[in-house]
């Protein structure tokens, strides 16, 4: 990936950078100065790939979804990140970052989480490495993603409910940053998405890029060529989409589609579709597109999916949008819920609510019969059973 | 001459700068609070522009910011409220806030209105020095505004020298590794940090902020720097007892130690330093 790479100052075009208070400077600078060296180090690479294979269970399968393909009258391959250890793509990033944290001599790990998948993946690698773990989670998310809270507790992490703001992902990230300011020496902050000050967007994208690296050879095994016509992924901050697109960014034959959460509808006032509703600004240390009012106050987002309930988007995506390299679409709560049931009943795969947003646009797209479409199933839906059952009760969902 | 320079030229120490969030406790209390602070003896005033996501702030300023925004405060309104503030007060005035609302307002426009209003300096913690120099310093210079930079206990000597070199007015010396409003008192670590900075012969004067909440911490700060900045403690008082002139006067008097002068300061503090 050359054309859309971050520059030395941490920018993707006009987006990115490190808009941080001086209190964070030593920690962020330490990461900026070391991350590429560590990622390139042979021993690191060996440790990372062994853990991805033997611990996380990679490669994750690329599965030809026959009945879903027939339903949409095209060829759909599912990249099964839901089958990773801990149930989502988040583990790719946390394994990489915990290895970096250890190299930097850190003994205490903090993280923010929305749906709890990143929190669980962080708590998991902390247990694996014997490091103390503190996870900030909006109080609303603590309630709506209860199973993941229990998992984090069992893994030995301390889950700290955040009561500021809307009590969701944005506020959890604020509180994690405040923790880092207050613990500037021994602590590494494992950010869960391609957001935050440089080098995080690039670091997390590189650690997640294993997804598209695998798609390339797996698709070759399936159909004899590495390029699909489309890759579709959901996007909140954008980590699974960044990983799914990464090795295809320079190859313009492959159409890349990112799906945001429209919540109750773009114009309902309850939405998280940043690229439709947002404008340029600074959030969590990075210049990007974010949802804000005319005074530059950040707007509270909404989505039924806790992992997409974020008012910003990674700076890489703000740039890819501007360069017209990625097409953005969005799906409402209801469309995502419907798509989750459709996949479940056709393929026996219960997707995370986040991933269901990517599935939800399949019906709206105009595919040709011989198109090859890869959809990333970023996580599994165990954590979302309460929302799914509520929908089942309200909607008298018909069997297909 | 910039009023900040004038202040530090005329006064060698015990400078008290007070921060408050504009729009708190009530929307239209801004100029009344500024006037009362000057009358009570504050040497400099930092006017907080509330932001929805104040990353470097603890719960007190988070809450005052949320209330101020709920009350309807905005940068636009704030400039209107301050339009004739220079007819009323003479102390240096600074605007303090986060970068996103300022960028949304338009940075050049912001600097111009600061100049027209009689604002002397700006503190934007999430606008790092490198970025300031590259993109924004030109506007600050053309409107005679000082941008105030922060140093922290984790800043190494090289970083401090760099910040000293590019600073004008004064350096905001963050006392501890913490967000605002955390009362911890000053430990041995703080004192060695204070001593380290003092031994560096910086060209800019320093004010210590974060963790200054009473006369005791103010006096400690004044012994190792030219003065101190109080924010959360003042806002807590405003929230609990209101922004009347009497309350503000008695708060400032308490911070200054009533009628106590430097010589009346308990020997204990001098000894431990």
XYZ file of C-alpha atoms in Angstrom:
673
model
C 0.000 0.000 0.000
C 1.884 3.085 -1.177
C -0.549 5.605 -2.549
C -2.621 5.982 0.598
C 0.135 5.589 3.140
C 0.529 7.959 6.042
C 3.318 10.577 5.672
C 6.137 11.119 8.213
C 4.099 13.691 10.087
C 1.240 11.260 10.458
C -1.101 12.665 7.838
C -3.249 11.084 5.159
C -3.503 14.136 2.915
C -5.062 16.773 5.168
C -6.327 14.251 7.731
C -4.641 12.590 10.690
C -1.850 14.164 12.732
C -1.519 14.214 16.499
C -3.644 16.885 18.181
C -2.690 16.031 21.714
C -2.142 17.947 24.921
C 1.483 18.161 26.056
C 0.701 15.682 28.853
C 0.417 12.928 26.237
C 3.437 13.979 24.206
C 6.100 11.673 25.713
C 3.940 8.559 25.330
C 2.764 9.335 21.815
C 6.253 10.368 20.716
C 7.695 7.135 22.098
C 5.201 5.174 19.992
C 5.776 7.324 16.903
C 9.521 6.793 17.162
C 9.346 3.043 17.718
C 6.321 1.468 16.079
C 7.747 0.950 12.602
C 11.032 -0.386 13.946
C 9.178 -2.876 16.112
C 6.738 -3.907 13.353
C 9.687 -4.536 11.037
C 11.689 -6.473 13.578
C 12.065 -10.114 12.649
C 11.514 -11.465 16.156
C 8.391 -9.349 16.564
C 7.044 -10.579 13.242
C 7.649 -14.167 14.195
C 5.992 -13.777 17.613
C 3.054 -11.934 16.086
C 2.388 -14.426 13.318
C 2.743 -17.429 15.622
C 0.255 -15.967 18.067
C -2.129 -15.112 15.235
C -1.914 -18.712 14.041
C -1.779 -20.764 17.229
C -3.619 -18.490 19.651
C -6.107 -16.487 17.578
C -6.731 -19.318 15.116
C -5.725 -17.594 11.897
C -6.077 -17.701 9.007
C -9.771 -17.046 9.396
C -11.710 -18.896 6.668
C -12.951 -17.272 3.496
C -16.259 -19.026 3.062
C -18.334 -19.209 -0.107
C -21.856 -18.510 1.135
C -23.866 -20.520 -1.411
C -27.416 -19.868 -0.226
C -26.772 -16.166 0.453
C -25.202 -15.937 -3.022
C -28.271 -17.521 -4.597
C -30.548 -15.172 -2.646
C -28.688 -12.104 -3.961
C -28.014 -13.666 -7.342
C -24.246 -13.168 -7.240
C -21.144 -14.767 -5.625
C -20.613 -13.889 -1.986
C -17.585 -14.860 0.067
C -17.602 -14.212 3.797
C -14.322 -13.355 5.514
C -14.944 -15.089 8.829
C -13.327 -12.823 11.435
C -16.124 -14.014 13.728
C -14.269 -17.320 14.004
C -11.181 -15.784 15.616
C -10.485 -16.368 19.284
C -12.665 -13.925 21.306
C -15.076 -13.697 18.386
C -13.991 -10.725 16.308
C -11.187 -9.137 14.291
C -10.182 -7.082 17.350
C -7.744 -9.757 18.557
C -5.415 -9.101 15.563
C -4.737 -5.609 16.859
C -4.508 -6.416 20.562
C -1.972 -9.220 20.040
C 0.212 -6.844 18.046
C -0.121 -3.975 20.487
C 0.526 -6.050 23.611
C 3.783 -7.246 22.041
C 4.693 -3.608 21.375
C 3.721 -2.612 24.926
C 5.996 -5.293 26.338
C 8.885 -4.113 24.198
C 8.377 -0.585 25.489
C 8.497 -1.918 29.042
C 4.883 -1.077 29.913
C 3.231 -2.970 32.764
C -0.255 -1.537 32.742
C -2.733 -1.640 29.857
C -5.783 0.539 29.276
C -8.407 0.343 26.552
C -11.744 1.815 25.535
C -14.515 -0.367 24.257
C -17.933 0.056 22.678
C -19.461 -3.322 21.934
C -16.998 -4.895 24.332
C -15.224 -6.896 21.618
C -12.100 -4.776 21.816
C -12.309 -4.805 25.615
C -12.504 -8.601 25.631
C -9.653 -8.887 23.113
C -7.526 -6.567 25.273
C -8.402 -8.347 28.524
C -7.520 -11.620 26.784
C -4.020 -10.638 25.711
C -3.409 -9.048 29.126
C -4.263 -12.361 30.765
C -1.989 -14.086 28.276
C 0.920 -11.767 29.048
C 0.209 -11.265 32.748
C -0.358 -7.498 32.529
C -2.856 -5.409 34.495
C -5.839 -4.360 32.386
C -8.320 -1.510 32.784
C -11.149 -1.182 30.273
C -13.243 1.984 29.969
C -16.762 1.319 28.741
C -19.732 3.671 28.500
C -22.356 2.870 31.110
C -24.996 2.421 28.410
C -22.769 -0.101 26.635
C -22.059 -1.916 29.911
C -25.801 -2.500 30.055
C -26.447 -3.427 26.429
C -23.383 -5.674 26.017
C -23.532 -7.457 29.352
C -22.042 -10.801 28.210
C -18.798 -9.103 27.181
C -18.575 -7.309 30.532
C -18.733 -10.682 32.276
C -16.042 -12.079 29.992
C -13.713 -9.176 30.732
C -14.252 -9.648 34.453
C -13.502 -13.343 34.248
C -10.343 -12.507 32.315
C -9.225 -10.391 35.247
C -9.731 -6.942 33.749
C -11.265 -4.086 35.652
C -14.221 -2.681 33.701
C -14.769 0.988 34.515
C -18.247 2.275 33.543
C -18.080 5.790 32.080
C -20.904 8.152 32.957
C -19.870 11.278 31.044
C -21.508 12.404 27.793
C -23.734 9.890 26.054
C -22.082 7.078 28.052
C -20.945 5.260 24.886
C -17.768 4.676 22.864
C -16.698 8.318 22.427
C -16.908 8.905 26.161
C -15.043 5.683 26.927
C -12.201 6.881 24.676
C -12.182 10.285 26.430
C -11.842 8.576 29.780
C -9.086 6.231 28.573
C -7.144 9.264 27.316
C -7.575 10.933 30.723
C -6.236 7.772 32.357
C -3.200 7.878 30.066
C -2.575 11.519 30.965
C -2.662 10.524 34.640
C -0.405 7.474 34.159
C 2.281 8.691 31.791
C 5.071 6.233 32.554
C 4.000 2.617 33.006
C 0.879 2.510 30.838
C 0.197 1.619 27.210
C -3.145 2.586 25.698
C -4.365 -0.106 23.290
C -6.700 1.870 21.043
C -9.184 -0.467 19.390
C -9.657 1.200 16.034
C -7.875 3.197 13.334
C -8.555 6.403 15.268
C -6.599 8.577 17.692
C -3.361 10.509 17.287
C -0.622 9.358 14.905
C 0.700 6.625 14.919
C -2.449 4.785 16.053
C -4.425 4.920 12.778
C -1.452 3.535 10.845
C -0.413 1.103 13.575
C -3.871 -0.444 13.907
C -4.385 -0.568 10.117
C -1.089 -2.421 9.703
C -1.948 -4.897 12.460
C -5.377 -5.508 10.917
C -4.009 -5.744 7.363
C -3.613 -9.496 7.856
C -7.309 -9.695 6.894
C -6.764 -8.533 3.297
C -3.422 -10.324 3.101
C -5.326 -13.567 3.660
C -8.224 -12.663 1.362
C -5.716 -12.392 -1.498
C -4.384 -15.940 -1.323
C -7.651 -17.452 -0.129
C -9.564 -16.027 -3.054
C -6.843 -17.316 -5.364
C -7.431 -20.777 -3.895
C -11.170 -20.441 -4.468
C -11.338 -18.889 -7.914
C -7.781 -18.607 -9.235
C -7.474 -14.831 -8.875
C -6.807 -12.568 -5.940
C -9.060 -9.648 -6.866
C -12.760 -9.656 -6.077
C -15.065 -7.105 -7.695
C -16.177 -5.776 -4.330
C -15.055 -5.819 -0.726
C -17.688 -4.690 1.752
C -17.115 -3.978 5.440
C -18.877 -2.085 8.195
C -17.218 1.019 9.588
C -17.436 2.774 12.942
C -13.879 3.890 13.619
C -12.927 1.630 10.725
C -10.539 -1.075 11.918
C -12.053 -4.124 10.226
C -12.656 -2.142 7.037
C -9.053 -0.861 7.091
C -7.807 -4.431 7.490
C -10.121 -5.759 4.767
C -9.187 -3.013 2.265
C -5.503 -2.505 3.116
C -3.753 -4.626 0.482
C -6.292 -3.669 -2.182
C -6.103 0.098 -1.768
C -3.711 0.581 -4.662
C -5.674 -1.748 -6.903
C -8.509 0.333 -8.296
C -10.134 -2.653 -10.036
C -11.449 -3.708 -6.658
C -14.412 -1.621 -5.501
C -14.301 -0.949 -1.785
C -17.531 -0.248 0.090
C -17.703 0.936 3.708
C -21.047 0.755 5.492
C -21.890 3.106 8.335
C -24.667 2.866 10.874
C -27.628 5.079 9.974
C -29.322 4.316 13.297
C -32.992 5.200 13.083
C -32.378 6.962 9.757
C -29.967 9.589 8.431
C -32.265 12.520 9.175
C -33.798 11.167 12.361
C -31.303 12.877 14.660
C -30.411 9.383 15.858
C -27.652 8.227 13.561
C -23.939 7.448 13.448
C -23.393 7.926 9.705
C -20.367 10.207 10.028
C -19.583 10.559 6.328
C -23.106 11.796 5.581
C -23.613 13.957 8.638
C -20.053 15.002 9.479
C -17.589 17.731 8.600
C -13.829 18.176 9.128
C -12.610 18.625 12.674
C -10.537 17.118 15.455
C -11.644 14.212 17.621
C -9.540 12.038 19.922
C -6.305 13.609 18.727
C -6.807 13.308 15.001
C -8.090 15.555 12.226
C -10.848 13.728 10.405
C -14.536 13.896 9.595
C -16.799 13.984 12.624
C -20.355 14.735 13.593
C -20.512 18.182 15.178
C -22.834 21.128 15.488
C -22.184 24.574 13.985
C -20.200 25.570 17.101
C -17.795 22.633 16.798
C -19.337 20.692 19.685
C -19.274 16.970 19.020
C -22.721 15.521 18.387
C -23.890 12.443 20.234
C -24.238 9.580 17.770
C -26.728 6.755 17.910
C -26.780 3.198 16.628
C -28.315 -0.021 17.897
C -24.819 -1.390 17.391
C -22.479 -0.312 20.187
C -19.410 -0.864 18.012
C -20.543 1.609 15.346
C -21.928 4.184 17.779
C -19.082 6.655 17.200
C -19.238 10.279 15.930
C -15.897 10.143 14.108
C -14.110 7.902 11.634
C -10.446 7.014 11.150
C -8.505 9.722 9.246
C -7.533 7.170 6.592
C -11.216 6.882 5.671
C -11.739 10.634 5.572
C -8.924 10.671 3.019
C -10.135 7.625 1.065
C -13.540 9.296 0.830
C -12.038 12.525 -0.434
C -9.890 10.633 -2.956
C -13.023 8.702 -3.990
C -11.232 5.390 -3.382
C -13.889 4.028 -1.045
C -17.636 4.278 -1.540
C -19.652 4.921 1.584
C -23.109 3.573 2.214
C -25.146 3.130 5.351
C -27.770 0.854 6.874
C -30.400 1.549 9.516
C -30.890 -0.427 12.723
C -33.806 -2.286 11.193
C -32.000 -3.089 7.959
C -29.068 -4.465 9.949
C -31.298 -6.557 12.188
C -33.104 -7.983 9.145
C -29.790 -8.781 7.449
C -28.555 -10.557 10.568
C -31.602 -12.832 10.550
C -31.289 -13.420 6.828
C -27.673 -14.583 7.158
C -28.515 -16.702 10.176
C -31.418 -18.478 8.498
C -29.614 -18.971 5.170
C -26.122 -19.859 6.360
C -26.346 -20.739 10.044
C -24.050 -17.878 10.967
C -25.122 -15.387 13.628
C -23.188 -12.193 12.867
C -22.409 -9.327 15.213
C -24.791 -6.384 14.832
C -21.842 -4.361 13.488
C -21.150 -6.890 10.701
C -24.877 -7.074 9.952
C -24.636 -3.487 8.673
C -22.231 -4.658 5.948
C -24.633 -7.463 5.024
C -27.589 -5.076 4.981
C -26.516 -3.278 1.818
C -26.229 -6.467 -0.265
C -29.885 -6.208 -1.229
C -29.486 -2.565 -2.287
C -26.419 -3.105 -4.479
C -26.694 -3.937 -8.173
C -24.413 -6.948 -8.575
C -23.883 -8.873 -11.758
C -24.392 -12.606 -11.646
C -20.682 -13.330 -12.043
C -19.450 -10.650 -9.627
C -17.204 -11.768 -6.798
C -18.190 -10.037 -3.563
C -16.264 -10.353 -0.313
C -18.072 -9.303 2.872
C -16.156 -9.157 6.118
C -18.018 -10.675 9.033
C -16.102 -8.698 11.646
C -17.541 -10.530 14.647
C -20.048 -12.989 15.942
C -23.426 -12.165 17.395
C -23.400 -13.890 20.776
C -23.119 -10.530 22.510
C -26.159 -9.209 20.613
C -28.695 -11.881 21.529
C -30.753 -9.471 23.652
C -31.147 -7.055 20.722
C -31.901 -9.919 18.314
C -34.523 -11.449 20.581
C -36.137 -8.064 21.119
C -36.335 -7.624 17.344
C -37.737 -11.125 16.922
C -40.461 -10.322 19.443
C -41.380 -7.031 17.770
C -41.144 -7.884 14.128
C -42.675 -11.352 13.646
C -39.761 -12.212 11.422
C -40.833 -14.614 8.712
C -38.969 -17.804 8.014
C -37.312 -17.797 4.630
C 3.021 46.063 24.787
C 1.086 42.884 25.443
C -0.561 43.082 28.868
C 0.922 39.690 29.795
C 4.461 41.053 29.354
C 3.525 44.140 31.310
C 2.238 42.037 34.200
C 5.405 39.978 34.460
C 7.564 43.092 34.129
C 5.812 44.846 36.957
C 5.447 41.904 39.289
C 8.156 39.452 40.172
C 5.989 36.895 41.932
C 2.767 35.813 43.627
C 0.855 36.219 40.403
C -2.588 34.682 40.577
C -4.336 33.690 37.371
C -7.897 32.401 37.575
C -9.697 30.170 35.067
C -13.439 29.929 34.759
C -15.764 28.370 32.200
C -17.750 30.978 30.267
C -21.468 30.324 30.562
C -21.236 28.775 34.019
C -22.958 28.983 36.415
C -25.302 31.050 34.250
C -25.120 32.054 30.616
C -24.686 35.754 31.201
C -22.342 35.703 34.190
C -19.177 36.083 32.051
C -18.390 39.763 32.329
C -19.659 40.013 35.909
C -17.225 37.239 36.946
C -14.334 38.905 35.123
C -15.006 42.266 36.774
C -15.349 40.698 40.211
C -12.126 38.736 39.753
C -10.160 41.836 38.860
C -11.670 43.792 41.729
C -10.795 40.942 44.097
C -7.161 41.017 43.032
C -6.762 38.355 40.365
C -3.774 39.318 38.207
C -4.825 37.512 35.056
C -8.006 35.789 33.898
C -8.437 32.753 31.668
C -11.829 32.590 30.031
C -12.753 28.992 29.296
C -14.530 28.219 26.037
C -16.600 25.137 26.874
C -16.177 21.997 24.758
C -18.249 18.836 24.660
C -15.200 16.573 25.025
C -12.590 18.215 27.246
C -9.854 15.547 27.224
C -7.430 17.180 29.638
C -10.040 18.079 32.222
C -11.310 16.328 35.297
C -14.938 16.079 36.436
C -15.305 19.662 37.757
C -14.474 21.369 34.461
C -16.252 18.622 32.499
C -19.416 19.455 34.426
C -19.058 23.229 34.172
C -18.480 22.830 30.425
C -21.564 20.673 30.000
C -23.691 23.159 31.974
C -22.306 26.069 29.988
C -23.141 24.351 26.693
C -26.605 23.426 27.968
C -27.017 27.100 28.890
C -26.256 27.976 25.257
C -22.649 29.196 25.378
C -20.678 29.384 22.140
C -17.563 31.201 20.942
C -19.785 33.500 18.922
C -21.845 34.487 21.935
C -18.754 34.773 24.114
C -17.214 37.406 21.834
C -20.495 39.325 21.944
C -20.471 39.199 25.746
C -16.893 40.434 25.805
C -17.375 43.197 23.251
C -16.813 46.072 25.699
C -14.861 44.195 28.379
C -11.836 46.434 27.880
C -13.883 49.390 29.082
C -14.229 47.556 32.372
C -11.033 45.638 33.194
C -7.299 46.051 32.661
C -5.826 42.682 33.661
C -4.509 40.389 30.925
C -7.264 38.202 29.494
C -6.712 34.803 27.894
C -9.056 32.515 26.038
C -8.672 28.842 26.860
C -10.298 25.888 25.149
C -9.934 22.990 22.767
C -8.996 23.170 19.138
C -12.130 21.784 17.467
C -14.552 24.635 18.291
C -11.830 27.157 17.402
C -11.180 25.513 14.030
C -14.905 25.363 13.366
C -15.175 29.056 14.218
C -12.235 29.703 11.904
C -8.795 30.235 13.391
C -7.972 33.496 11.637
C -11.371 34.932 12.443
C -10.889 33.817 16.042
C -7.525 35.591 16.292
C -8.963 38.739 14.744
C -11.871 38.852 17.197
C -9.494 38.217 20.107
C -7.486 41.220 18.956
C -10.574 43.420 18.567
C -11.862 42.330 21.986
C -8.575 43.019 23.747
C -7.606 39.428 24.471
C -3.895 39.004 25.136
C -3.297 35.287 24.869
C -4.749 31.904 24.030
C -4.310 28.466 25.588
C -5.338 25.507 23.447
C -3.890 22.375 25.066
C -4.576 20.077 22.112
C -2.816 22.330 19.622
C 0.748 21.008 19.779
C 3.709 23.401 19.287
C 4.857 21.825 16.011
C 1.419 22.280 14.495
C 1.102 25.801 15.859
C 4.381 26.867 14.255
C 3.602 25.245 10.935
C 0.022 26.327 10.441
C -1.246 28.906 12.909
C 1.496 31.132 14.334
C 1.165 33.563 11.422
C -2.349 34.535 12.532
C -1.332 34.878 16.166
C 1.516 37.158 15.209
C -0.459 39.394 12.929
C -2.976 40.003 15.724
C -0.438 40.357 18.544
C -1.775 37.319 20.387
C 0.386 35.067 22.536
C -0.136 31.330 22.418
C 0.722 29.776 25.758
C 2.412 26.367 25.800
C 2.423 23.741 28.504
C 5.228 21.732 30.059
C 4.720 18.718 32.308
C 6.789 16.652 34.768
C 7.414 14.229 31.881
C 8.830 16.900 29.566
C 12.547 16.272 29.142
C 15.092 19.095 29.134
C 15.255 19.216 25.345
C 11.508 19.600 25.079
C 11.434 22.295 27.754
C 14.173 24.299 26.032
C 12.288 24.012 22.740
C 9.052 25.216 24.329
C 10.882 28.033 26.113
C 12.361 29.129 22.808
C 9.023 29.379 21.004
C 6.991 30.694 23.971
C 5.972 34.277 24.545
C 4.356 35.678 27.674
C 4.793 32.786 30.044
C 4.972 28.997 30.240
C 2.070 27.069 31.718
C 3.778 24.604 34.008
C 1.509 21.630 34.664
C 2.282 20.543 38.223
C 1.419 16.872 38.024
C 0.613 14.084 35.646
C -3.110 14.404 35.947
C -6.167 15.998 34.439
C -7.391 19.236 36.003
C -8.997 19.392 39.415
C -7.261 16.511 41.147
C -6.130 17.484 44.633
C -3.103 15.457 45.583
C -0.833 17.942 47.320
C 2.778 18.289 46.282
C 5.191 15.448 46.898
C 8.945 15.041 46.713
C 8.597 14.268 42.993
C 6.868 17.588 42.377
C 9.553 19.442 44.229
C 12.379 17.893 42.244
C 10.507 18.768 39.024
C 10.056 22.356 40.232
C 13.749 22.547 41.137
C 14.809 21.082 37.802
C 12.848 23.732 35.904
C 14.164 26.512 38.121
C 17.735 25.476 37.455
C 17.287 25.695 33.686
C 17.408 29.506 33.470
C 14.464 29.727 31.090
C 13.790 33.050 29.442
C 10.044 32.877 30.080
C 8.377 33.213 33.470
C 6.274 30.253 34.628
C 2.896 29.875 36.231
C 2.044 26.564 37.859
C -1.361 25.074 37.182
C -3.226 21.819 37.950
C -3.602 20.939 41.635
C -3.631 24.501 42.987
C -6.716 24.695 45.185
C -5.966 26.652 48.355
C -3.562 29.040 50.034
C -1.159 26.250 50.907
C -0.701 24.999 47.351
C -0.686 28.581 46.016
C 2.161 29.526 48.355
C 4.166 26.443 47.395
C 3.729 27.310 43.713
C 4.728 30.927 44.301
C 7.932 29.852 45.958
C 9.097 27.956 42.876
C 7.498 29.952 40.062
C 6.210 33.464 39.410
C 2.719 32.408 40.395
C -0.084 29.967 39.927
C -3.272 29.242 38.047
C -6.466 28.202 39.776
C -9.363 26.659 37.861
C -11.306 23.747 39.256
C -11.320 25.040 42.854
C -12.791 28.347 41.689
C -15.401 26.622 39.539
C -16.321 24.308 42.389
C -16.917 27.374 44.551
C -19.027 29.028 41.821
C -21.102 25.881 41.519
C -21.629 25.536 45.248
C -22.167 29.122 46.346
C -22.786 31.158 43.191
C -20.912 33.915 41.385
C -21.725 36.922 43.576
C -19.035 39.556 44.003
C -18.730 38.727 47.704
C -18.133 35.041 47.059
C -15.470 35.779 44.477
C -13.760 38.325 46.720
C -13.627 35.994 49.679
C -12.384 33.102 47.504
C -9.483 35.150 46.149
C -8.687 36.466 49.621
C -8.514 32.910 50.975
C -6.190 31.807 48.179
C -3.938 34.764 48.859
C -3.929 33.851 52.542
C -6.050 36.645 53.954
C -3.783 39.405 55.232
C -0.782 37.131 55.419
C 2.238 38.339 53.571
C 5.117 36.255 52.280
C 7.010 36.758 55.529
C 4.083 35.356 57.464
C 4.187 32.149 55.427
C 4.829 29.190 57.712
C 8.503 28.336 57.712
C 7.560 24.716 57.079
C 6.875 25.302 53.382
C 10.130 27.137 52.859
C 12.045 24.387 54.573
C 10.612 21.523 52.581
C 11.458 23.325 49.388
